[in-house]
Amino acid sequence: MTDALLTRWDEIRRRFAVLPAVLGMNGEAVRTFDDVEKYAEYRAGDDVLRSLPARSVVALQIGNHADWPAMLLACLRRKLVVLPLETTMNEGDLGAALELCHAAALATASGEKISITLREACAVEWGSRPPSLLKLTSGTTAAPRAIRFQSAQILADADQICDSMGITERDVNFGVVPVSHSYGLSNIITPLLARGVPFAISRDRMPRAIIDGIAGSRATVFPGMPVFFQALCDLEGASLPATLRLCISAGAPLPLQLAQRFREKFGQPIHSFYGSSECGGICYDAIGVSDVAAYVGTPMGGVALEFLDEISTSTRIRVSSAAVGDGYFPEPDAERLDDEKFTPDDLLAKAGGGFRVDGRVSDLINVAGKKVNPAEVEAHLLQFQGVREVVVFARESTSRNQEVAACIVTGTPVAEAELLAFCRSRMSSWQVPKRLFFVDVIPVSERGKTSRRALGRQFA
């Protein structure tokens, strides 16, 4: 059976050949399309990779490396299964991930050099639909598991993203989000392989470095996260390079006030992109000027949404598309992911001609038997003057099972008593936070996400 992504790549690299594929921060061609192909061929002939049986798992822990696309191609040529891993994983998490996925080899980078180390691993019987890629995810629990993808599904996600966002080979993606994450893989690596969209590679997340890197590389598309856009807004005297035409935010909900502030400061909208590791892109805000909090736009081309059970004004959905993964590994969960359908834990509501994300089923707070949606409480808190960011979470309560709490970032001084009085005037008693924690910044993970469970433990 031919590999769908390799077949597409063969067309792309013949078409673009000597043109830049990977750019540096000064716009120099770090790799041409021919260079990517040559290194992929070299690595495919590597003794280590050649020694592995077909469908063995190879973990790539090389960060935002210029040869990431070539390493993926090399593994696909050897019929090996790629497992992208973050470079920030601690030793315990790394060991657990390698063990969980039966990784037979681990690729790491020291500077520009990539080394591959063999590991002892049990062979995996994949059945009739062997994967080409595994995406590691924690899902709705803290327990990690992997998602199985074939090349055709990876290719479908890249096509849907490029078509829905209007990204073409004339663009340059700015690659600062980790390409080991589902977002970076789908928006930076696969558009290069599937559509010939070059990217500028960066490992520097400082706001000034992002501005300078976009300017130097003449990038036109910036796939970022809310934490990046917040940092750019806080950067005094900053302006966006003239080449930049599209800012995309994913990985975490984009706060409405941040989107408005960014648009006022730079004169350019941020386009929200909503997706999941299990199925790739789901919704996209093509306009970027909505006044609806947590707005994610409309379903992407090729994606169908089915509404399931209603909870308050929000609804669970089932996603159908050619990009949906084959299932979880090692333990399947057919109720959530199977047969080109995926049921996220998120709650969506119709708003502004599209949809907004109203949190997750697992985020609902049980206050003496009454269910509180943290997103609804956040929406009320954000209406109070001076409140810039807020995350509502559950704290354990001996008398009420759980109680509502909130972390709050303010732009101007806010009196706690006045904010609580405001809440009582607009919300039911069980929705009003029992504790408010004023912080300088909302904690986020490497993926740019905030964990309500982690905040509940931190502020227990």
Short mmCIF file of C-alpha atoms in Angstrom, two decimals:
data_model
loop_
_atom_site.label_atom_id
_atom_site.label_comp_id
_atom_site.label_asym_id
_atom_site.label_seq_id
_atom_site.Cartn_x
_atom_site.Cartn_y
_atom_site.Cartn_z
CA MET A 1 0.00 0.00 0.00
CA THR A 2 1.37 3.43 -0.92
CA ASP A 3 1.76 6.04 1.80
CA ALA A 4 -0.54 9.03 1.14
CA LEU A 5 1.77 11.62 2.68
CA LEU A 6 4.85 10.30 0.88
CA THR A 7 2.96 10.33 -2.43
CA ARG A 8 1.96 13.97 -1.91
CA TRP A 9 5.49 14.89 -0.82
CA ASP A 10 6.95 13.41 -4.01
CA GLU A 11 4.76 15.81 -6.00
CA ILE A 12 5.64 18.77 -3.79
CA ARG A 13 9.43 18.33 -3.74
CA ARG A 14 9.57 17.89 -7.53
CA ARG A 15 7.51 21.04 -7.94
CA PHE A 16 9.51 23.26 -5.58
CA ALA A 17 12.94 21.53 -5.64
CA VAL A 18 15.50 24.31 -5.07
CA LEU A 19 13.12 26.76 -3.38
CA PRO A 20 13.46 27.43 0.38
CA ALA A 21 11.53 24.99 2.57
CA VAL A 22 12.89 25.98 5.99
CA LEU A 23 14.01 29.54 6.67
CA GLY A 24 16.17 31.08 9.37
CA MET A 25 15.40 34.20 11.37
CA ASN A 26 17.12 36.41 8.81
CA GLY A 27 15.24 34.91 5.88
CA GLU A 28 18.12 32.67 4.77
CA ALA A 29 17.27 29.27 3.26
CA VAL A 30 18.23 26.77 5.97
CA ARG A 31 16.83 23.88 3.91
CA THR A 32 15.53 23.74 0.36
CA PHE A 33 12.92 21.15 -0.64
CA ASP A 34 15.73 19.15 -2.24
CA ASP A 35 17.69 19.37 1.03
CA VAL A 36 14.73 17.95 2.96
CA GLU A 37 14.50 15.06 0.50
CA LYS A 38 18.23 14.33 0.59
CA TYR A 39 18.36 14.22 4.39
CA ALA A 40 15.25 12.05 4.47
CA GLU A 41 16.92 9.59 2.09
CA TYR A 42 20.11 9.65 4.17
CA ARG A 43 18.24 8.95 7.39
CA ALA A 44 16.08 6.26 5.78
CA GLY A 45 19.34 4.43 5.00
CA ASP A 46 20.64 4.90 8.55
CA ASP A 47 21.79 1.61 10.10
CA VAL A 48 19.72 2.19 13.23
CA LEU A 49 16.45 2.78 11.41
CA ARG A 50 17.16 -0.04 8.95
CA SER A 51 17.66 -2.44 11.86
CA LEU A 52 14.13 -1.88 13.15
CA PRO A 53 11.26 -4.15 12.09
CA ALA A 54 8.47 -2.46 10.15
CA ARG A 55 5.87 -0.67 12.33
CA SER A 56 8.30 -0.24 15.23
CA VAL A 57 7.82 3.02 17.13
CA VAL A 58 10.48 5.75 16.85
CA ALA A 59 10.19 8.67 19.29
CA LEU A 60 11.32 12.08 17.99
CA GLN A 61 12.44 14.38 20.79
CA ILE A 62 14.37 16.95 18.78
CA GLY A 63 12.47 20.18 19.42
CA ASN A 64 11.91 22.73 16.66
CA HIS A 65 14.64 21.33 14.48
CA ALA A 66 15.06 22.17 10.78
CA ASP A 67 15.25 18.46 9.99
CA TRP A 68 11.97 17.50 11.70
CA PRO A 69 10.15 17.12 8.35
CA ALA A 70 12.96 14.97 6.95
CA MET A 71 12.98 12.71 10.02
CA LEU A 72 9.24 12.16 9.64
CA LEU A 73 9.70 11.30 5.96
CA ALA A 74 12.59 8.93 6.71
CA CYS A 75 10.49 7.00 9.22
CA LEU A 76 7.54 6.81 6.83
CA ARG A 77 9.88 5.42 4.14
CA ARG A 78 11.05 2.71 6.54
CA LYS A 79 7.38 2.02 7.52
CA LEU A 80 8.12 3.08 11.09
CA VAL A 81 5.66 4.74 13.48
CA VAL A 82 6.61 8.25 14.62
CA LEU A 83 5.97 9.40 18.20
CA PRO A 84 6.59 13.18 18.65
CA LEU A 85 7.71 14.11 22.18
CA GLU A 86 8.37 17.44 23.87
CA THR A 87 11.92 18.33 24.84
CA THR A 88 10.64 19.72 28.15
CA MET A 89 9.48 16.32 29.47
CA ASN A 90 11.10 15.29 32.73
CA GLU A 91 12.91 11.98 32.93
CA GLY A 92 10.01 10.19 34.60
CA ASP A 93 7.41 11.35 32.06
CA LEU A 94 9.74 10.55 29.17
CA GLY A 95 10.33 7.02 30.43
CA ALA A 96 6.61 6.48 30.94
CA ALA A 97 5.80 7.72 27.42
CA LEU A 98 8.43 5.50 25.80
CA GLU A 99 7.23 2.49 27.78
CA LEU A 100 3.54 3.17 27.07
CA CYS A 101 4.10 3.39 23.31
CA HIS A 102 6.65 0.54 23.12
CA ALA A 103 9.22 2.86 21.54
CA ALA A 104 12.06 0.88 19.93
CA ALA A 105 14.24 3.94 19.34
CA LEU A 106 14.61 7.53 20.57
CA ALA A 107 15.94 10.38 18.41
CA THR A 108 17.39 13.38 20.26
CA ALA A 109 19.22 16.50 19.15
CA SER A 110 22.38 18.16 20.41
CA GLY A 111 22.67 21.40 18.51
CA GLU A 112 22.13 20.50 14.85
CA LYS A 113 23.18 16.86 15.28
CA ILE A 114 20.42 14.24 15.59
CA SER A 115 21.29 10.95 17.29
CA ILE A 116 19.14 7.80 17.37
CA THR A 117 19.38 5.38 20.28
CA LEU A 118 17.94 1.88 20.20
CA ARG A 119 15.75 0.70 23.08
CA GLU A 120 14.43 -2.66 24.16
CA ALA A 121 10.76 -2.75 23.30
CA CYS A 122 8.06 -5.34 22.80
CA ALA A 123 6.75 -5.71 19.27
CA VAL A 124 3.25 -4.32 18.73
CA GLU A 125 0.57 -6.14 16.76
CA TRP A 126 -1.23 -3.26 15.06
CA GLY A 127 -3.78 -5.30 13.13
CA SER A 128 -5.04 -4.45 9.64
CA ARG A 129 -4.68 -0.66 10.03
CA PRO A 130 -1.14 0.01 11.27
CA PRO A 131 -0.48 3.65 12.21
CA SER A 132 2.12 6.01 10.78
CA LEU A 133 2.00 8.39 13.77
CA LEU A 134 1.15 8.35 17.46
CA LYS A 135 0.12 11.55 19.24
CA LEU A 136 0.60 11.48 22.99
CA THR A 137 -2.25 13.03 24.97
CA SER A 138 -3.53 13.11 28.52
CA GLY A 139 -7.13 13.37 27.31
CA THR A 140 -9.69 14.16 29.99
CA THR A 141 -7.70 12.40 32.70
CA ALA A 142 -4.16 12.71 33.95
CA ALA A 143 -3.27 9.29 32.53
CA PRO A 144 -1.35 9.53 29.24
CA ARG A 145 -2.36 7.57 26.17
CA ALA A 146 -1.61 7.76 22.48
CA ILE A 147 -3.80 8.33 19.42
CA ARG A 148 -3.26 6.28 16.26
CA PHE A 149 -3.05 8.03 12.89
CA GLN A 150 -2.43 6.86 9.36
CA SER A 151 -0.76 9.12 6.82
CA ALA A 152 -4.05 9.73 5.00
CA GLN A 153 -5.56 11.23 8.15
CA ILE A 154 -2.54 13.48 8.74
CA LEU A 155 -2.77 14.61 5.12
CA ALA A 156 -6.51 15.29 5.38
CA ASP A 157 -5.95 17.55 8.41
CA ALA A 158 -3.27 19.55 6.58
CA ASP A 159 -5.54 20.00 3.56
CA GLN A 160 -8.49 21.10 5.70
CA ILE A 161 -6.35 23.61 7.58
CA CYS A 162 -4.78 25.13 4.48
CA ASP A 163 -8.08 25.34 2.62
CA SER A 164 -10.08 26.77 5.54
CA MET A 165 -7.39 29.31 6.48
CA GLY A 166 -6.43 30.24 2.92
CA ILE A 167 -2.77 29.25 3.42
CA THR A 168 -0.82 28.58 0.22
CA GLU A 169 2.73 28.00 -0.98
CA ARG A 170 3.10 31.78 -1.27
CA ASP A 171 2.93 32.03 2.53
CA VAL A 172 5.62 31.49 5.14
CA ASN A 173 4.58 29.99 8.48
CA PHE A 174 6.40 31.24 11.57
CA GLY A 175 7.25 28.10 13.53
CA VAL A 176 7.68 28.99 17.18
CA VAL A 177 4.94 26.77 18.66
CA PRO A 178 6.37 23.32 19.47
CA VAL A 179 6.13 21.14 16.38
CA SER A 180 5.95 18.06 18.62
CA HIS A 181 2.44 19.20 19.63
CA SER A 182 -0.57 18.39 17.49
CA TYR A 183 -1.03 22.11 16.70
CA GLY A 184 2.54 22.65 15.52
CA LEU A 185 2.60 19.41 13.56
CA SER A 186 -0.65 20.21 11.73
CA ASN A 187 -0.01 23.92 11.10
CA ILE A 188 3.73 23.95 10.39
CA ILE A 189 5.19 20.53 9.47
CA THR A 190 2.44 18.93 7.38
CA PRO A 191 1.56 22.06 5.32
CA LEU A 192 5.19 22.01 4.16
CA LEU A 193 5.02 18.34 3.13
CA ALA A 194 1.47 18.41 1.75
CA ARG A 195 1.16 21.88 0.22
CA GLY A 196 4.70 23.24 -0.12
CA VAL A 197 4.18 25.93 2.53
CA PRO A 198 7.65 26.93 3.82
CA PHE A 199 8.23 27.81 7.45
CA ALA A 200 10.71 29.79 9.52
CA ILE A 201 11.97 27.75 12.46
CA SER A 202 12.38 29.37 15.88
CA ARG A 203 13.08 28.22 19.43
CA ASP A 204 12.99 31.69 21.04
CA ARG A 205 9.63 32.52 22.65
CA MET A 206 10.54 35.98 23.91
CA PRO A 207 8.12 38.56 22.44
CA ARG A 208 10.84 40.75 20.94
CA ALA A 209 12.45 37.70 19.33
CA ILE A 210 9.09 36.71 17.82
CA ILE A 211 8.60 40.18 16.30
CA ASP A 212 12.18 40.27 14.98
CA GLY A 213 11.95 36.69 13.68
CA ILE A 214 8.73 37.36 11.77
CA ALA A 215 10.26 40.52 10.29
CA GLY A 216 13.58 38.87 9.36
CA SER A 217 12.03 35.78 7.82
CA ARG A 218 9.23 37.78 6.16
CA ALA A 219 6.71 35.33 7.59
CA THR A 220 3.10 35.87 6.56
CA VAL A 221 1.32 33.47 8.96
CA PHE A 222 1.83 33.28 12.73
CA PRO A 223 0.27 30.20 14.40
CA GLY A 224 0.47 31.20 18.06
CA MET A 225 -1.14 30.71 21.45
CA PRO A 226 -2.89 33.24 23.72
CA VAL A 227 0.22 33.51 25.92
CA PHE A 228 2.22 34.73 22.90
CA PHE A 229 -0.34 37.33 21.89
CA GLN A 230 -0.59 38.56 25.48
CA ALA A 231 3.19 39.02 25.59
CA LEU A 232 3.14 40.94 22.30
CA CYS A 233 0.42 43.23 23.65
CA ASP A 234 2.53 43.93 26.74
CA LEU A 235 5.61 44.75 24.65
CA GLU A 236 6.02 48.51 24.61
CA GLY A 237 6.58 50.19 21.26
CA ALA A 238 6.00 46.98 19.31
CA SER A 239 4.49 46.87 15.82
CA LEU A 240 3.75 43.91 13.59
CA PRO A 241 5.92 43.39 10.49
CA ALA A 242 4.21 44.45 7.26
CA THR A 243 4.50 40.94 5.77
CA LEU A 244 2.35 39.35 8.49
CA ARG A 245 -1.20 38.88 7.22
CA LEU A 246 -2.65 36.13 9.43
CA CYS A 247 -2.49 35.56 13.21
CA ILE A 248 -3.96 32.27 14.46
CA SER A 249 -4.55 31.35 18.10
CA ALA A 250 -5.05 27.78 19.33
CA GLY A 251 -4.08 25.53 22.22
CA ALA A 252 -6.25 27.39 24.75
CA PRO A 253 -9.32 29.66 24.66
CA LEU A 254 -8.52 33.17 23.41
CA PRO A 255 -9.75 35.74 25.98
CA LEU A 256 -12.08 38.27 24.35
CA GLN A 257 -10.36 41.23 25.99
CA LEU A 258 -6.99 40.04 24.69
CA ALA A 259 -8.35 39.73 21.14
CA GLN A 260 -9.81 43.23 21.33
CA ARG A 261 -6.66 44.71 22.84
CA PHE A 262 -4.48 43.09 20.17
CA ARG A 263 -6.72 44.41 17.41
CA GLU A 264 -6.68 47.92 18.87
CA LYS A 265 -2.90 47.94 19.31
CA PHE A 266 -1.82 46.32 16.05
CA GLY A 267 -4.82 46.87 13.78
CA GLN A 268 -4.99 43.17 12.99
CA PRO A 269 -7.40 40.45 14.20
CA ILE A 270 -6.52 37.14 15.83
CA HIS A 271 -8.31 34.18 14.27
CA SER A 272 -9.33 31.52 16.78
CA PHE A 273 -8.67 27.94 15.80
CA TYR A 274 -10.34 25.13 17.73
CA GLY A 275 -9.25 21.53 17.39
CA SER A 276 -8.22 18.41 19.25
CA SER A 277 -5.33 15.97 19.09
CA GLU A 278 -7.78 13.19 18.25
CA CYS A 279 -9.24 14.77 15.11
CA GLY A 280 -7.18 17.82 14.12
CA GLY A 281 -9.02 21.04 13.27
CA ILE A 282 -12.70 21.41 14.16
CA CYS A 283 -13.69 25.09 13.89
CA TYR A 284 -12.04 28.26 12.64
CA ASP A 285 -12.94 31.94 13.00
CA ALA A 286 -12.20 33.25 9.51
CA ILE A 287 -13.29 36.83 10.35
CA GLY A 288 -11.58 37.40 13.71
CA VAL A 289 -13.70 40.32 14.93
CA SER A 290 -16.37 38.59 17.03
CA ASP A 291 -17.46 40.18 20.32
CA VAL A 292 -18.41 36.76 21.73
CA ALA A 293 -16.16 35.34 24.47
CA ALA A 294 -14.49 31.99 23.62
CA TYR A 295 -15.76 32.24 20.04
CA VAL A 296 -14.23 29.66 17.66
CA GLY A 297 -16.07 30.34 14.43
CA THR A 298 -17.68 27.75 12.19
CA PRO A 299 -16.81 24.15 11.27
CA MET A 300 -13.82 23.82 8.96
CA GLY A 301 -14.25 22.50 5.44
CA GLY A 302 -14.57 18.72 5.50
CA VAL A 303 -15.70 18.69 9.15
CA ALA A 304 -19.25 17.77 10.23
CA LEU A 305 -20.61 18.37 13.74
CA GLU A 306 -23.44 16.43 15.38
CA PHE A 307 -25.02 17.83 18.54
CA LEU A 308 -25.52 15.43 21.42
CA ASP A 309 -26.86 15.89 24.96
CA GLU A 310 -27.64 19.42 26.15
CA ILE A 311 -26.22 20.75 29.39
CA SER A 312 -27.68 24.16 30.23
CA THR A 313 -27.25 26.23 27.05
CA SER A 314 -24.22 24.19 25.96
CA THR A 315 -24.02 20.94 24.05
CA ARG A 316 -21.57 18.14 23.51
CA ILE A 317 -20.67 17.40 19.89
CA ARG A 318 -19.50 14.51 17.75
CA VAL A 319 -16.90 15.36 15.12
CA SER A 320 -16.74 13.55 11.78
CA SER A 321 -13.99 14.08 9.22
CA ALA A 322 -11.32 12.27 7.24
CA ALA A 323 -8.74 13.59 9.74
CA VAL A 324 -10.14 11.73 12.78
CA GLY A 325 -7.66 9.23 14.23
CA ASP A 326 -8.19 5.47 14.28
CA GLY A 327 -8.38 5.12 18.06
CA TYR A 328 -6.47 5.24 21.32
CA PHE A 329 -3.44 3.12 22.18
CA PRO A 330 -2.82 0.91 24.06
CA GLU A 331 -6.43 0.76 25.32
CA PRO A 332 -9.19 1.68 22.83
CA ASP A 333 -12.21 3.81 23.77
CA ALA A 334 -14.71 3.28 20.95
CA GLU A 335 -17.36 5.48 22.61
CA ARG A 336 -15.13 8.54 22.21
CA LEU A 337 -12.95 7.76 19.21
CA ASP A 338 -13.78 5.29 16.46
CA ASP A 339 -14.86 4.98 12.81
CA GLU A 340 -13.96 8.56 11.71
CA LYS A 341 -15.91 10.02 14.66
CA PHE A 342 -14.66 11.71 17.82
CA THR A 343 -16.64 13.00 20.82
CA PRO A 344 -14.70 15.73 22.67
CA ASP A 345 -15.23 16.55 26.30
CA ASP A 346 -15.91 20.18 25.33
CA LEU A 347 -19.25 21.95 25.56
CA LEU A 348 -20.18 24.14 22.59
CA ALA A 349 -22.97 26.70 22.24
CA LYS A 350 -24.28 28.50 19.18
CA ALA A 351 -23.27 32.17 19.20
CA GLY A 352 -22.34 34.96 16.81
CA GLY A 353 -23.16 32.99 13.68
CA GLY A 354 -20.85 30.17 14.79
CA PHE A 355 -19.91 28.53 18.07
CA ARG A 356 -18.28 29.34 21.36
CA VAL A 357 -16.59 26.88 23.73
CA ASP A 358 -18.28 26.81 27.14
CA GLY A 359 -15.73 24.64 28.93
CA ARG A 360 -15.69 20.88 29.37
CA VAL A 361 -18.01 18.31 30.86
CA SER A 362 -15.25 17.32 33.28
CA ASP A 363 -14.89 20.97 34.37
CA LEU A 364 -18.44 21.21 35.75
CA ILE A 365 -18.31 22.06 39.45
CA ASN A 366 -20.58 20.07 41.77
CA VAL A 367 -21.78 22.51 44.44
CA ALA A 368 -24.06 20.54 46.79
CA GLY A 369 -25.57 18.67 43.83
CA LYS A 370 -25.93 21.73 41.58
CA LYS A 371 -23.77 21.81 38.43
CA VAL A 372 -21.86 25.05 37.79
CA ASN A 373 -20.29 25.69 34.41
CA PRO A 374 -17.05 27.62 35.09
CA ALA A 375 -17.24 29.30 31.66
CA GLU A 376 -20.53 30.98 32.63
CA VAL A 377 -18.99 32.32 35.86
CA GLU A 378 -15.93 33.55 33.94
CA ALA A 379 -18.17 35.43 31.50
CA HIS A 380 -19.80 37.31 34.41
CA LEU A 381 -16.48 38.13 36.10
CA LEU A 382 -15.03 39.50 32.87
CA GLN A 383 -17.84 42.06 32.70
CA PHE A 384 -16.51 43.78 35.82
CA GLN A 385 -14.35 46.80 35.04
CA GLY A 386 -10.65 46.11 35.60
CA VAL A 387 -10.83 42.32 35.30
CA ARG A 388 -8.56 41.33 32.41
CA GLU A 389 -8.27 37.54 32.70
CA VAL A 390 -10.02 34.95 34.82
CA VAL A 391 -10.07 31.18 35.25
CA VAL A 392 -12.74 29.57 37.43
CA PHE A 393 -12.07 26.19 39.02
CA ALA A 394 -13.30 23.83 41.74
CA ARG A 395 -11.91 23.57 45.26
CA GLU A 396 -12.76 20.69 47.53
CA SER A 397 -15.36 21.49 50.20
CA THR A 398 -16.20 19.36 53.23
CA SER A 399 -19.76 20.63 53.38
CA ARG A 400 -20.70 21.20 49.74
CA ASN A 401 -18.55 18.59 47.89
CA GLN A 402 -16.96 21.40 45.82
CA GLU A 403 -16.91 25.16 45.88
CA VAL A 404 -16.30 27.75 43.18
CA ALA A 405 -12.99 29.63 43.16
CA ALA A 406 -11.30 31.92 40.65
CA CYS A 407 -7.84 33.17 39.69
CA ILE A 408 -8.04 36.76 38.46
CA VAL A 409 -5.66 39.08 36.63
CA THR A 410 -6.59 42.77 36.76
CA GLY A 411 -5.51 45.73 34.66
CA THR A 412 -6.46 48.24 37.36
CA PRO A 413 -6.97 47.77 41.12
CA VAL A 414 -10.14 45.81 41.90
CA ALA A 415 -11.75 45.60 45.35
CA GLU A 416 -12.64 41.99 46.19
CA ALA A 417 -15.78 43.00 48.10
CA GLU A 418 -17.10 45.01 45.17
CA LEU A 419 -16.39 42.17 42.73
CA LEU A 420 -18.22 39.65 44.94
CA ALA A 421 -21.17 42.02 45.31
CA PHE A 422 -21.26 42.32 41.52
CA CYS A 423 -21.34 38.50 41.25
CA ARG A 424 -24.19 38.18 43.75
CA SER A 425 -26.25 40.67 41.77
CA ARG A 426 -25.95 38.65 38.57
CA MET A 427 -25.55 34.99 39.52
CA SER A 428 -27.29 32.38 41.63
CA SER A 429 -25.82 31.92 45.09
CA TRP A 430 -24.21 28.55 44.29
CA GLN A 431 -22.42 30.08 41.26
CA VAL A 432 -20.75 32.90 43.21
CA PRO A 433 -17.07 32.17 43.94
CA LYS A 434 -16.25 31.46 47.57
CA ARG A 435 -12.62 32.46 47.06
CA LEU A 436 -10.91 34.90 44.70
CA PHE A 437 -7.16 34.69 44.11
CA PHE A 438 -5.61 37.77 42.50
CA VAL A 439 -2.49 36.82 40.52
CA ASP A 440 -0.08 38.56 38.15
CA VAL A 441 -0.45 35.91 35.47
CA ILE A 442 -2.58 32.82 34.93
CA PRO A 443 -0.32 29.71 35.04
CA VAL A 444 -0.09 27.82 31.73
CA SER A 445 1.62 24.63 30.62
CA GLU A 446 4.14 24.15 27.81
CA ARG A 447 1.16 23.75 25.49
CA GLY A 448 -0.17 27.17 26.50
CA LYS A 449 -3.09 25.63 28.36
CA THR A 450 -4.41 26.25 31.85
CA SER A 451 -5.47 23.22 33.89
CA ARG A 452 -8.44 23.80 36.20
CA ARG A 453 -7.52 20.61 38.06
CA ALA A 454 -3.99 21.90 38.64
CA LEU A 455 -5.32 25.23 39.95
CA GLY A 456 -7.65 23.34 42.29
CA ARG A 457 -4.64 21.54 43.73
CA GLN A 458 -2.46 24.65 43.83
CA PHE A 459 -5.06 26.73 45.67
CA ALA A 460 -6.52 23.92 47.79
#
